[in-house]
Amino acid sequence: MAAEPSFKNISFIDPKDGTRWRAVRNRRCWLCGGGGGVATREERIGSVMDHWSSGPVDQNTDDWLHVSSESLGARSNEEEEQQEEQQEQEGEGEGEEERGGEQKEDRPPKLKSKLVSAWNSLKYGWSLKQKSHFGKSSPVIILGQSFQLNQSVDRERFHYSFSSLLWLTYRRGFPALAGCSLTTDSGWGCVLRTGQMLLAQSLLLHLLPPGWTWSLGYPGVRDDLDLPSTPGGRGGGGGGRAPRKSSSRRRRSLGSQLDLRLEASHRRVVSWFGDHAAAPFGVHRLVELGRSSGKRAGDWYGPSIVAHILRKAVAAASADIPNLAVYVAQDCTIYLEDVRRLCREPPSRGGSLRGGSPSSSWKSILLLVPVRLGGQDLNPDYISCVKKLLMLDCCVGIIGGKPKHSLYFIGFQEDHLLYLDPHYCQPTVDVKRDNFPLESFHCRYPRKISFSRMDPSCTFGFYAKKQKDFESMCSAVSEALSTFAKYPMFIFSEGHSEETRGPSDPPTQTGTAGSSSVDEFVLL
């Protein structure tokens, strides 16, 4: 008689609505359910995935923001991190054969896709860990903004600012990627998704006014045009007479018109990251551009490779975004003349007016700087410098993470980084439809991780809209880098790189104090 498989019961929290679920794992799969009862494997997996994709979202700030772990009797961040590490080590070798997208003869394709999605959603980040807790005593920093959580106004600002960031996660059920049968990026596309989030934040800054936040629910009545005409009211007849039809002479308020335009721009940015072949920054397009770097669907992409893929994607989309350029630093060096030359290039002919006028003499610039901040582990001497960079308004985040687990770092509180996690598999949204749902592209639950767990390999992003902003950015970033002047994370250099330098160009001179040798700043 065959031995019974060993099962392991694990409870976890649904990231959307806080519902506690119980997962039962054997050597082959995860079975999930909210309660008791007997169900087939297909029914139970389908039930939990449908619940995750359609569950209600709580908009109460107090439910997602716990300001004191001691007062609530919750586990400390260290205990949560230790338990999460233990879970990752236990699941490190399991499910690897599920990642390649190979169809097994004894398992239906749809069931296989759901099993892979459920496995990766449970394995990475969302299982066994409750919502992160934030203290009142120290400020929370998010991309240059500071929030004091002991003040109700700042708590509300924090809520809206975090919820306005675009959250791009694993998706399942999209059209098959070119050259393979994969219909999900679950388990291998986390760095691509992290890079998408950094680019999305840059595009929001590029196309929307400063300080824009996404309203979690527009009010039903915005101005007098939405108000029904009533007897005795303004614009209506009095004395019981029928109201006059004066709506043809009424106009929407300026604020309402701006809301509609801003929401249209927000929706357009989201659609550019759709999971179909025509989306300029979707997974299909990024995988296609990665082929020139020897990558294909199902491979692991590093932060440096993703930076170059994003540069190619923005250059190819110049018809939609003519006034934005992307520069990727070489050997931890930003060559200022190369950046200025790139920003002064005229936009392509026939380009759209999105993002500015084609006649502008200066393009907005997104700087991507791949670095390595240590050997196997993060050098703690760099932590203060990372904090100072995240405090700058020009910083749009970090493509980083912990080993084998990419995260989009957006800020910090004390010794913990704040992040958005792409390791949550959601159904694909058809962004080609009018008024497609936006809720799955925004996250309401901020999470954090200790600086000590940060992988040293990462890519920093900085955005400057105008030429004066670029010059100010260079000055502010250089000042932040001076925190660790002996071995800066990266440097600015006046002049051109070896690849772009012409015969009449002067020799390049390093613009950062410390040493004139670039090699000295590259940590092996």
Short mmCIF file of C-alpha atoms in Angstrom, two decimals:
data_model
loop_
_atom_site.label_atom_id
_atom_site.label_comp_id
_atom_site.label_asym_id
_atom_site.label_seq_id
_atom_site.Cartn_x
_atom_site.Cartn_y
_atom_site.Cartn_z
CA MET A 1 0.00 0.00 0.00
CA ALA A 2 1.31 3.39 -0.95
CA ALA A 3 2.21 5.72 1.89
CA GLU A 4 -0.10 8.67 2.53
CA PRO A 5 1.36 12.03 1.43
CA SER A 6 2.38 14.40 4.19
CA PHE A 7 0.24 17.52 4.48
CA LYS A 8 1.02 20.89 6.01
CA ASN A 9 -1.65 23.37 7.10
CA ILE A 10 -0.83 27.05 6.69
CA SER A 11 -3.02 30.08 7.30
CA PHE A 12 -2.51 33.23 5.30
CA ILE A 13 -4.10 36.65 4.82
CA ASP A 14 -5.84 37.69 1.61
CA PRO A 15 -4.03 40.94 0.56
CA LYS A 16 -7.24 42.46 -0.83
CA ASP A 17 -9.78 42.13 1.95
CA GLY A 18 -7.89 40.70 4.93
CA THR A 19 -9.77 37.38 4.90
CA ARG A 20 -7.88 34.53 6.55
CA TRP A 21 -7.52 31.42 4.39
CA ARG A 22 -6.22 27.95 5.11
CA ALA A 23 -3.91 26.28 2.61
CA VAL A 24 -3.08 22.57 2.62
CA ARG A 25 0.08 21.57 0.80
CA ASN A 26 1.29 18.15 -0.22
CA ARG A 27 4.22 17.38 -2.45
CA ARG A 28 2.37 18.28 -5.65
CA CYS A 29 0.07 21.22 -5.09
CA TRP A 30 -1.64 23.71 -2.81
CA LEU A 31 -5.32 23.36 -1.96
CA CYS A 32 -6.97 26.46 -0.61
CA GLY A 33 -10.32 27.19 0.94
CA GLY A 34 -12.05 29.52 3.35
CA GLY A 35 -13.64 26.79 5.41
CA GLY A 36 -14.42 23.12 5.68
CA GLY A 37 -16.14 20.81 3.26
CA VAL A 38 -14.98 18.45 0.58
CA ALA A 39 -14.19 19.71 -2.91
CA THR A 40 -12.18 18.59 -5.85
CA ARG A 41 -8.76 20.05 -6.47
CA GLU A 42 -10.09 22.06 -9.43
CA GLU A 43 -13.03 23.45 -7.44
CA ARG A 44 -10.94 24.52 -4.45
CA ILE A 45 -8.18 26.15 -6.50
CA GLY A 46 -10.75 27.88 -8.68
CA SER A 47 -12.65 29.07 -5.63
CA VAL A 48 -9.71 30.80 -4.00
CA MET A 49 -8.48 32.35 -7.25
CA ASP A 50 -11.97 33.70 -8.03
CA HIS A 51 -12.17 35.10 -4.50
CA TRP A 52 -8.83 36.88 -4.85
CA SER A 53 -9.78 38.40 -8.20
CA SER A 54 -13.23 39.65 -7.21
CA GLY A 55 -13.12 40.18 -3.43
CA PRO A 56 -14.27 43.48 -1.94
CA VAL A 57 -11.70 46.13 -1.14
CA ASP A 58 -11.81 47.89 2.18
CA GLN A 59 -11.26 51.64 1.84
CA ASN A 60 -10.94 52.32 5.54
CA THR A 61 -7.52 53.75 6.27
CA ASP A 62 -7.35 52.25 9.74
CA ASP A 63 -7.69 48.73 8.36
CA TRP A 64 -4.54 48.91 6.28
CA LEU A 65 -2.37 51.14 8.47
CA HIS A 66 -1.45 49.85 11.93
CA VAL A 67 0.65 52.47 13.70
CA SER A 68 1.68 50.42 16.70
CA SER A 69 2.52 46.74 16.66
CA GLU A 70 2.93 46.65 20.45
CA SER A 71 -0.55 48.01 21.18
CA LEU A 72 -2.15 45.45 18.88
CA GLY A 73 -0.15 42.51 20.19
CA ALA A 74 1.08 41.69 16.69
CA ARG A 75 4.29 39.98 15.79
CA SER A 76 7.37 42.15 15.39
CA ASN A 77 8.83 42.78 11.96
CA GLU A 78 11.86 40.65 12.83
CA GLU A 79 9.67 37.66 13.72
CA GLU A 80 7.65 38.09 10.53
CA GLU A 81 10.81 38.28 8.42
CA GLN A 82 12.32 35.21 10.07
CA GLN A 83 9.17 33.19 9.48
CA GLU A 84 8.97 34.39 5.88
CA GLU A 85 12.60 33.41 5.28
CA GLN A 86 11.92 29.95 6.72
CA GLN A 87 8.93 29.52 4.43
CA GLU A 88 10.96 30.57 1.38
CA GLN A 89 13.72 28.10 2.22
CA GLU A 90 11.20 25.28 2.61
CA GLY A 91 9.66 26.05 -0.76
CA GLU A 92 12.89 26.84 -2.59
CA GLY A 93 13.15 23.53 -4.38
CA GLU A 94 9.45 22.88 -4.84
CA GLY A 95 7.52 23.81 -7.93
CA GLU A 96 10.58 24.55 -10.07
CA GLU A 97 9.35 22.20 -12.76
CA GLU A 98 6.10 24.19 -12.84
CA ARG A 99 7.83 27.36 -14.06
CA GLY A 100 8.86 26.36 -17.54
CA GLY A 101 5.34 26.34 -18.95
CA GLU A 102 5.65 22.73 -20.18
CA GLN A 103 2.30 20.99 -20.40
CA LYS A 104 2.11 17.65 -18.63
CA GLU A 105 -0.02 14.93 -20.17
CA ASP A 106 -1.79 14.06 -16.93
CA ARG A 107 -2.78 17.62 -15.99
CA PRO A 108 -5.25 19.88 -17.86
CA PRO A 109 -3.73 23.19 -19.09
CA LYS A 110 -6.22 25.42 -17.22
CA LEU A 111 -5.71 23.55 -13.97
CA LYS A 112 -1.94 23.70 -14.49
CA SER A 113 -2.09 27.50 -14.90
CA LYS A 114 -4.15 27.89 -11.72
CA LEU A 115 -1.82 25.61 -9.76
CA VAL A 116 1.25 27.57 -10.87
CA SER A 117 -0.44 30.87 -10.03
CA ALA A 118 -1.58 29.66 -6.61
CA TRP A 119 1.85 28.23 -5.84
CA ASN A 120 3.71 31.44 -6.68
CA SER A 121 1.19 33.65 -4.89
CA LEU A 122 1.65 31.58 -1.76
CA LYS A 123 5.38 31.05 -2.06
CA TYR A 124 6.33 34.70 -2.49
CA GLY A 125 5.54 37.40 0.00
CA TRP A 126 1.78 37.07 0.45
CA SER A 127 1.67 34.01 2.69
CA LEU A 128 2.19 33.84 6.42
CA LYS A 129 2.86 37.54 6.78
CA GLN A 130 0.41 40.06 8.12
CA LYS A 131 0.21 43.69 7.09
CA SER A 132 3.29 45.72 7.92
CA HIS A 133 3.17 47.98 10.93
CA PHE A 134 4.39 51.57 10.99
CA GLY A 135 5.42 53.47 14.08
CA LYS A 136 4.40 56.99 15.01
CA SER A 137 7.74 58.26 16.25
CA SER A 138 9.61 58.51 12.92
CA PRO A 139 8.49 59.82 9.53
CA VAL A 140 7.72 57.64 6.52
CA ILE A 141 9.47 58.66 3.30
CA ILE A 142 7.99 57.85 -0.12
CA LEU A 143 9.84 59.15 -3.20
CA GLY A 144 10.80 62.49 -1.70
CA GLN A 145 7.65 62.99 0.38
CA SER A 146 7.68 62.83 4.17
CA PHE A 147 4.70 61.77 6.29
CA GLN A 148 4.27 62.01 10.07
CA LEU A 149 1.84 59.22 10.92
CA ASN A 150 0.97 60.72 14.31
CA GLN A 151 -0.90 63.45 12.41
CA SER A 152 -4.24 62.58 10.82
CA VAL A 153 -3.65 64.85 7.82
CA ASP A 154 -0.35 63.15 7.02
CA ARG A 155 -1.89 59.70 7.46
CA GLU A 156 -4.50 60.59 4.87
CA ARG A 157 -1.84 61.99 2.53
CA PHE A 158 0.20 58.82 2.97
CA HIS A 159 -2.85 56.73 2.15
CA TYR A 160 -3.56 58.61 -1.07
CA SER A 161 0.08 58.90 -2.17
CA PHE A 162 0.79 55.20 -1.74
CA SER A 163 -2.49 54.13 -3.35
CA SER A 164 -1.75 56.33 -6.37
CA LEU A 165 1.38 54.37 -7.31
CA LEU A 166 0.84 51.90 -10.12
CA TRP A 167 1.07 48.30 -8.93
CA LEU A 168 2.02 45.90 -11.73
CA THR A 169 2.02 42.27 -10.71
CA TYR A 170 2.10 38.79 -12.17
CA ARG A 171 -0.83 38.17 -14.50
CA ARG A 172 -2.36 34.98 -15.83
CA GLY A 173 -4.49 34.21 -18.84
CA PHE A 174 -2.98 36.69 -21.29
CA PRO A 175 -2.28 35.80 -24.98
CA ALA A 176 0.64 33.41 -25.36
CA LEU A 177 4.06 35.04 -25.55
CA ALA A 178 5.80 34.86 -28.92
CA GLY A 179 7.76 31.68 -29.49
CA CYS A 180 6.27 29.74 -26.56
CA SER A 181 3.00 28.68 -24.97
CA LEU A 182 3.35 30.72 -21.76
CA THR A 183 0.20 32.63 -20.81
CA THR A 184 1.50 33.86 -17.43
CA ASP A 185 4.70 35.44 -16.15
CA SER A 186 4.19 33.98 -12.69
CA GLY A 187 7.47 32.71 -11.23
CA TRP A 188 9.90 34.40 -13.63
CA GLY A 189 8.76 37.92 -14.61
CA CYS A 190 9.11 39.73 -11.28
CA VAL A 191 12.06 41.94 -12.36
CA LEU A 192 10.19 42.93 -15.53
CA ARG A 193 7.19 43.90 -13.41
CA THR A 194 9.37 45.87 -11.02
CA GLY A 195 10.90 47.72 -13.95
CA GLN A 196 7.42 48.42 -15.29
CA MET A 197 6.44 50.02 -11.97
CA LEU A 198 9.44 52.34 -12.00
CA LEU A 199 8.73 53.37 -15.60
CA ALA A 200 5.03 53.83 -14.80
CA GLN A 201 5.86 56.21 -11.97
CA SER A 202 8.07 58.20 -14.34
CA LEU A 203 5.27 58.42 -16.90
CA LEU A 204 2.80 59.63 -14.27
CA LEU A 205 5.24 62.41 -13.36
CA HIS A 206 5.76 63.12 -17.07
CA LEU A 207 2.09 63.39 -18.04
CA LEU A 208 0.25 64.46 -14.89
CA PRO A 209 0.67 67.59 -12.75
CA PRO A 210 2.83 67.51 -9.60
CA GLY A 211 1.05 66.20 -6.56
CA TRP A 212 -1.53 64.21 -8.53
CA THR A 213 -3.23 61.42 -6.60
CA TRP A 214 -5.72 58.86 -7.77
CA SER A 215 -9.12 59.30 -6.17
CA LEU A 216 -10.23 55.99 -4.69
CA GLY A 217 -13.83 56.80 -5.64
CA TYR A 218 -14.99 59.91 -7.43
CA PRO A 219 -18.10 61.44 -5.83
CA GLY A 220 -21.36 60.94 -7.69
CA VAL A 221 -22.01 64.69 -7.93
CA ARG A 222 -19.15 66.94 -9.00
CA ASP A 223 -20.86 70.15 -10.12
CA ASP A 224 -24.24 71.66 -10.93
CA LEU A 225 -24.51 69.75 -14.20
CA ASP A 226 -24.85 66.51 -12.24
CA LEU A 227 -27.55 67.92 -9.94
CA PRO A 228 -31.16 67.22 -10.87
CA SER A 229 -33.30 70.29 -11.45
CA THR A 230 -35.89 70.65 -8.69
CA PRO A 231 -38.82 73.06 -8.22
CA GLY A 232 -37.87 76.13 -6.28
CA GLY A 233 -34.14 75.60 -6.82
CA ARG A 234 -31.74 77.66 -8.89
CA GLY A 235 -32.45 77.16 -12.57
CA GLY A 236 -35.84 75.61 -11.80
CA GLY A 237 -39.31 77.07 -11.73
CA GLY A 238 -40.87 78.05 -8.41
CA GLY A 239 -44.39 77.88 -7.06
CA GLY A 240 -44.88 74.26 -8.00
CA ARG A 241 -44.32 74.88 -11.70
CA ALA A 242 -42.40 72.28 -13.70
CA PRO A 243 -38.66 72.96 -13.82
CA ARG A 244 -37.30 74.59 -16.94
CA LYS A 245 -34.90 72.56 -19.03
CA SER A 246 -31.87 74.80 -18.73
CA SER A 247 -29.17 72.10 -18.82
CA SER A 248 -28.19 73.12 -22.36
CA ARG A 249 -26.91 76.45 -21.00
CA ARG A 250 -25.07 74.89 -18.06
CA ARG A 251 -21.41 74.01 -18.27
CA ARG A 252 -19.17 71.77 -16.27
CA SER A 253 -16.90 73.47 -13.79
CA LEU A 254 -13.21 73.78 -14.65
CA GLY A 255 -12.31 71.38 -11.83
CA SER A 256 -14.58 68.68 -13.18
CA GLN A 257 -13.12 69.04 -16.69
CA LEU A 258 -9.60 68.70 -15.26
CA ASP A 259 -10.63 65.59 -13.34
CA LEU A 260 -11.85 63.92 -16.51
CA ARG A 261 -8.70 64.78 -18.43
CA LEU A 262 -6.39 63.65 -15.63
CA GLU A 263 -8.27 60.40 -15.25
CA ALA A 264 -8.02 59.83 -19.01
CA SER A 265 -4.23 60.31 -18.83
CA HIS A 266 -4.02 57.98 -15.84
CA ARG A 267 -6.02 55.33 -17.70
CA ARG A 268 -3.88 55.76 -20.82
CA VAL A 269 -0.68 55.16 -18.85
CA VAL A 270 -2.14 51.97 -17.37
CA SER A 271 -3.14 50.76 -20.85
CA TRP A 272 0.47 51.09 -22.06
CA PHE A 273 1.37 48.27 -19.64
CA GLY A 274 -1.39 45.94 -20.79
CA ASP A 275 -0.66 42.25 -21.29
CA HIS A 276 -0.97 42.06 -25.04
CA ALA A 277 1.44 42.35 -27.95
CA ALA A 278 0.41 45.89 -28.96
CA ALA A 279 1.09 47.49 -25.56
CA PRO A 280 4.36 49.48 -25.81
CA PHE A 281 5.51 48.56 -22.26
CA GLY A 282 3.66 45.29 -21.70
CA VAL A 283 5.36 42.00 -20.88
CA HIS A 284 5.02 40.83 -24.50
CA ARG A 285 6.97 43.84 -25.75
CA LEU A 286 9.63 43.70 -23.03
CA VAL A 287 10.25 39.99 -23.64
CA GLU A 288 10.63 40.69 -27.34
CA LEU A 289 13.17 43.45 -26.68
CA GLY A 290 15.05 41.18 -24.28
CA ARG A 291 15.93 38.75 -27.05
CA SER A 292 18.79 41.00 -28.18
CA SER A 293 20.30 40.44 -24.71
CA GLY A 294 19.98 36.68 -25.00
CA LYS A 295 16.86 36.49 -22.84
CA ARG A 296 13.58 34.76 -23.59
CA ALA A 297 10.26 34.17 -21.86
CA GLY A 298 10.74 32.11 -18.72
CA ASP A 299 14.31 33.34 -18.09
CA TRP A 300 15.34 35.44 -15.11
CA TYR A 301 16.06 39.11 -15.93
CA GLY A 302 18.51 41.12 -13.85
CA PRO A 303 18.02 44.80 -12.88
CA SER A 304 20.71 45.94 -15.33
CA ILE A 305 19.24 44.08 -18.31
CA VAL A 306 15.76 45.38 -17.49
CA ALA A 307 17.13 48.95 -17.46
CA HIS A 308 18.36 48.55 -21.04
CA ILE A 309 15.08 46.90 -22.08
CA LEU A 310 13.15 49.90 -20.72
CA ARG A 311 15.44 52.25 -22.64
CA LYS A 312 14.69 50.41 -25.89
CA ALA A 313 10.97 50.30 -25.16
CA VAL A 314 10.72 54.07 -24.58
CA ALA A 315 12.77 54.78 -27.72
CA ALA A 316 10.46 52.54 -29.76
CA ALA A 317 7.39 54.32 -28.35
CA SER A 318 8.56 57.82 -29.33
CA ALA A 319 5.44 58.33 -31.43
CA ASP A 320 3.31 58.19 -28.28
CA ILE A 321 5.85 59.83 -25.93
CA PRO A 322 8.07 62.07 -28.08
CA ASN A 323 9.50 64.20 -25.26
CA LEU A 324 10.92 61.50 -22.99
CA ALA A 325 14.34 59.87 -23.22
CA VAL A 326 15.96 57.15 -21.12
CA TYR A 327 19.67 57.05 -20.31
CA VAL A 328 21.35 54.02 -18.72
CA ALA A 329 24.61 54.66 -16.85
CA GLN A 330 27.71 52.76 -17.97
CA ASP A 331 30.02 51.22 -15.38
CA CYS A 332 28.38 53.25 -12.59
CA THR A 333 29.12 56.47 -14.47
CA ILE A 334 26.68 59.08 -15.84
CA TYR A 335 28.33 60.96 -18.72
CA LEU A 336 26.69 64.38 -18.65
CA GLU A 337 27.45 65.36 -22.23
CA ASP A 338 25.85 62.14 -23.45
CA VAL A 339 22.74 62.93 -21.42
CA ARG A 340 22.56 66.51 -22.73
CA ARG A 341 23.00 65.31 -26.30
CA LEU A 342 20.20 62.79 -25.82
CA CYS A 343 17.87 65.42 -24.36
CA ARG A 344 18.52 67.87 -27.19
CA GLU A 345 17.66 65.38 -29.94
CA PRO A 346 14.52 66.50 -31.79
CA PRO A 347 11.48 64.23 -31.42
CA SER A 348 10.50 61.98 -34.30
CA ARG A 349 8.38 63.50 -37.05
CA GLY A 350 4.67 63.00 -36.79
CA GLY A 351 4.91 62.31 -33.06
CA SER A 352 1.96 62.77 -30.78
CA LEU A 353 1.66 65.81 -28.54
CA ARG A 354 1.36 63.62 -25.46
CA GLY A 355 3.80 64.73 -22.83
CA GLY A 356 4.68 68.07 -24.43
CA SER A 357 5.16 69.96 -27.68
CA PRO A 358 7.32 68.43 -30.43
CA SER A 359 9.08 71.79 -30.80
CA SER A 360 10.48 71.65 -27.26
CA SER A 361 14.25 72.06 -27.21
CA TRP A 362 14.76 69.72 -24.27
CA LYS A 363 13.39 66.25 -23.62
CA SER A 364 12.50 65.02 -20.19
CA ILE A 365 15.00 62.43 -19.00
CA LEU A 366 14.78 59.21 -17.01
CA LEU A 367 18.18 58.19 -15.63
CA LEU A 368 18.65 54.51 -14.80
CA VAL A 369 21.77 53.63 -12.82
CA PRO A 370 22.55 49.91 -12.32
CA VAL A 371 24.83 49.43 -9.30
CA ARG A 372 26.06 46.73 -6.96
CA LEU A 373 26.26 47.77 -3.34
CA GLY A 374 28.40 45.00 -1.94
CA GLY A 375 29.42 41.40 -2.51
CA GLN A 376 26.97 38.71 -1.43
CA ASP A 377 25.21 41.07 0.98
CA LEU A 378 24.48 44.78 1.10
CA ASN A 379 27.36 46.86 2.44
CA PRO A 380 25.77 48.63 5.46
CA ASP A 381 27.87 51.73 4.76
CA TYR A 382 25.62 52.42 1.76
CA ILE A 383 22.35 52.45 3.74
CA SER A 384 22.52 56.14 4.67
CA CYS A 385 23.20 57.01 1.03
CA VAL A 386 20.23 54.94 -0.18
CA LYS A 387 18.03 56.78 2.31
CA LYS A 388 19.20 60.18 1.10
CA LEU A 389 18.53 59.26 -2.53
CA LEU A 390 15.00 58.08 -1.69
CA MET A 391 14.39 61.42 0.03
CA LEU A 392 14.92 63.31 -3.25
CA ASP A 393 11.92 64.48 -5.28
CA CYS A 394 13.65 63.39 -8.47
CA CYS A 395 13.97 59.76 -7.34
CA VAL A 396 11.39 57.43 -8.90
CA GLY A 397 12.40 54.32 -6.94
CA ILE A 398 14.69 51.32 -7.09
CA ILE A 399 14.47 48.13 -9.12
CA GLY A 400 15.74 45.90 -6.35
CA GLY A 401 14.59 43.27 -3.91
CA LYS A 402 16.04 40.48 -1.84
CA PRO A 403 17.87 37.46 -3.29
CA LYS A 404 15.73 35.72 -5.97
CA HIS A 405 12.82 38.04 -5.15
CA SER A 406 12.48 41.37 -6.97
CA LEU A 407 10.71 44.31 -5.30
CA TYR A 408 10.04 47.93 -6.23
CA PHE A 409 11.51 50.04 -3.42
CA ILE A 410 9.74 53.38 -3.00
CA GLY A 411 10.79 54.68 0.42
CA PHE A 412 11.71 53.82 3.98
CA GLN A 413 10.97 54.23 7.66
CA GLU A 414 13.91 53.95 10.04
CA ASP A 415 15.77 50.72 9.10
CA HIS A 416 13.10 49.31 6.79
CA LEU A 417 12.46 49.83 3.09
CA LEU A 418 8.93 50.30 1.77
CA TYR A 419 8.07 48.40 -1.39
CA LEU A 420 5.49 47.21 -3.88
CA ASP A 421 5.57 43.47 -4.48
CA PRO A 422 4.86 42.02 -7.95
CA HIS A 423 4.57 38.47 -6.58
CA TYR A 424 0.79 38.36 -6.56
CA CYS A 425 -0.81 36.67 -9.55
CA GLN A 426 -4.00 38.34 -10.80
CA PRO A 427 -6.23 37.69 -13.82
CA THR A 428 -5.36 39.65 -16.95
CA VAL A 429 -7.38 42.84 -17.47
CA ASP A 430 -8.46 43.73 -21.00
CA VAL A 431 -7.16 47.30 -21.15
CA LYS A 432 -8.52 47.72 -24.68
CA ARG A 433 -12.05 48.01 -23.31
CA ASP A 434 -13.54 51.37 -22.43
CA ASN A 435 -13.56 52.05 -18.69
CA PHE A 436 -11.67 48.89 -17.81
CA PRO A 437 -11.34 48.35 -14.02
CA LEU A 438 -8.36 50.06 -12.41
CA GLU A 439 -8.53 48.62 -8.89
CA SER A 440 -6.10 45.75 -9.55
CA PHE A 441 -3.44 48.25 -10.70
CA HIS A 442 -3.28 49.99 -7.32
CA CYS A 443 -2.29 48.56 -3.95
CA ARG A 444 -3.63 49.78 -0.61
CA TYR A 445 -1.36 47.83 1.72
CA PRO A 446 2.20 49.19 2.11
CA ARG A 447 4.81 46.67 3.15
CA LYS A 448 8.38 46.92 4.34
CA ILE A 449 11.57 44.92 4.62
CA SER A 450 14.77 45.37 6.60
CA PHE A 451 17.66 47.09 4.81
CA SER A 452 19.86 44.15 5.82
CA ARG A 453 17.86 41.86 3.52
CA MET A 454 18.24 44.08 0.45
CA ASP A 455 20.04 42.44 -2.48
CA PRO A 456 23.13 44.50 -3.40
CA SER A 457 22.32 44.33 -7.13
CA CYS A 458 19.79 47.03 -8.03
CA THR A 459 18.98 49.90 -10.39
CA PHE A 460 18.17 53.46 -9.25
CA GLY A 461 15.82 55.69 -11.23
CA PHE A 462 15.76 59.51 -11.42
CA TYR A 463 13.43 61.73 -13.45
CA ALA A 464 13.89 65.36 -14.57
CA LYS A 465 11.20 67.13 -16.60
CA LYS A 466 13.06 70.25 -17.73
CA GLN A 467 16.68 71.24 -18.25
CA LYS A 468 16.82 73.23 -15.02
CA ASP A 469 15.35 70.22 -13.23
CA PHE A 470 18.13 68.06 -14.66
CA GLU A 471 20.84 70.42 -13.42
CA SER A 472 19.21 70.55 -9.97
CA MET A 473 18.94 66.77 -9.95
CA CYS A 474 22.66 66.35 -10.69
CA SER A 475 23.51 68.68 -7.83
CA ALA A 476 21.16 67.02 -5.34
CA VAL A 477 22.20 63.47 -6.25
CA SER A 478 25.90 64.37 -6.06
CA GLU A 479 25.38 65.78 -2.59
CA ALA A 480 23.60 62.61 -1.49
CA LEU A 481 26.41 60.45 -2.93
CA SER A 482 28.97 62.39 -0.91
CA THR A 483 27.70 60.55 2.19
CA PHE A 484 30.09 57.76 1.23
CA ALA A 485 32.70 59.82 -0.61
CA LYS A 486 35.51 57.25 -0.60
CA TYR A 487 33.61 54.76 -2.75
CA PRO A 488 30.47 56.44 -4.17
CA MET A 489 27.68 54.25 -5.50
CA PHE A 490 28.04 55.95 -8.90
CA ILE A 491 29.56 59.13 -10.28
CA PHE A 492 28.84 61.99 -12.69
CA SER A 493 31.43 62.67 -15.36
CA GLU A 494 31.75 65.72 -17.61
CA GLY A 495 32.26 64.62 -21.18
CA HIS A 496 31.33 61.62 -23.30
CA SER A 497 31.70 57.89 -22.87
CA GLU A 498 34.23 55.99 -24.98
CA GLU A 499 31.42 54.70 -27.21
CA THR A 500 30.02 58.12 -28.09
CA ARG A 501 33.16 60.30 -27.97
CA GLY A 502 34.13 61.80 -31.31
CA PRO A 503 37.67 62.57 -32.52
CA SER A 504 37.30 66.26 -31.62
CA ASP A 505 35.79 65.70 -28.16
CA PRO A 506 38.03 66.53 -25.16
CA PRO A 507 39.04 63.76 -22.73
CA THR A 508 36.46 62.85 -20.13
CA GLN A 509 36.98 64.16 -16.60
CA THR A 510 35.33 62.73 -13.55
CA GLY A 511 32.99 65.15 -11.82
CA THR A 512 32.73 63.46 -8.43
CA ALA A 513 35.26 63.72 -5.67
CA GLY A 514 37.10 60.63 -4.56
CA SER A 515 39.16 59.39 -7.49
CA SER A 516 39.52 59.86 -11.25
CA SER A 517 39.42 56.13 -11.84
CA VAL A 518 36.02 54.71 -12.75
CA ASP A 519 37.14 51.15 -11.94
CA GLU A 520 37.60 52.05 -8.30
CA PHE A 521 33.85 52.52 -7.90
CA VAL A 522 32.80 49.22 -9.44
CA LEU A 523 32.36 46.70 -6.64
CA LEU A 524 33.04 43.13 -7.68
#
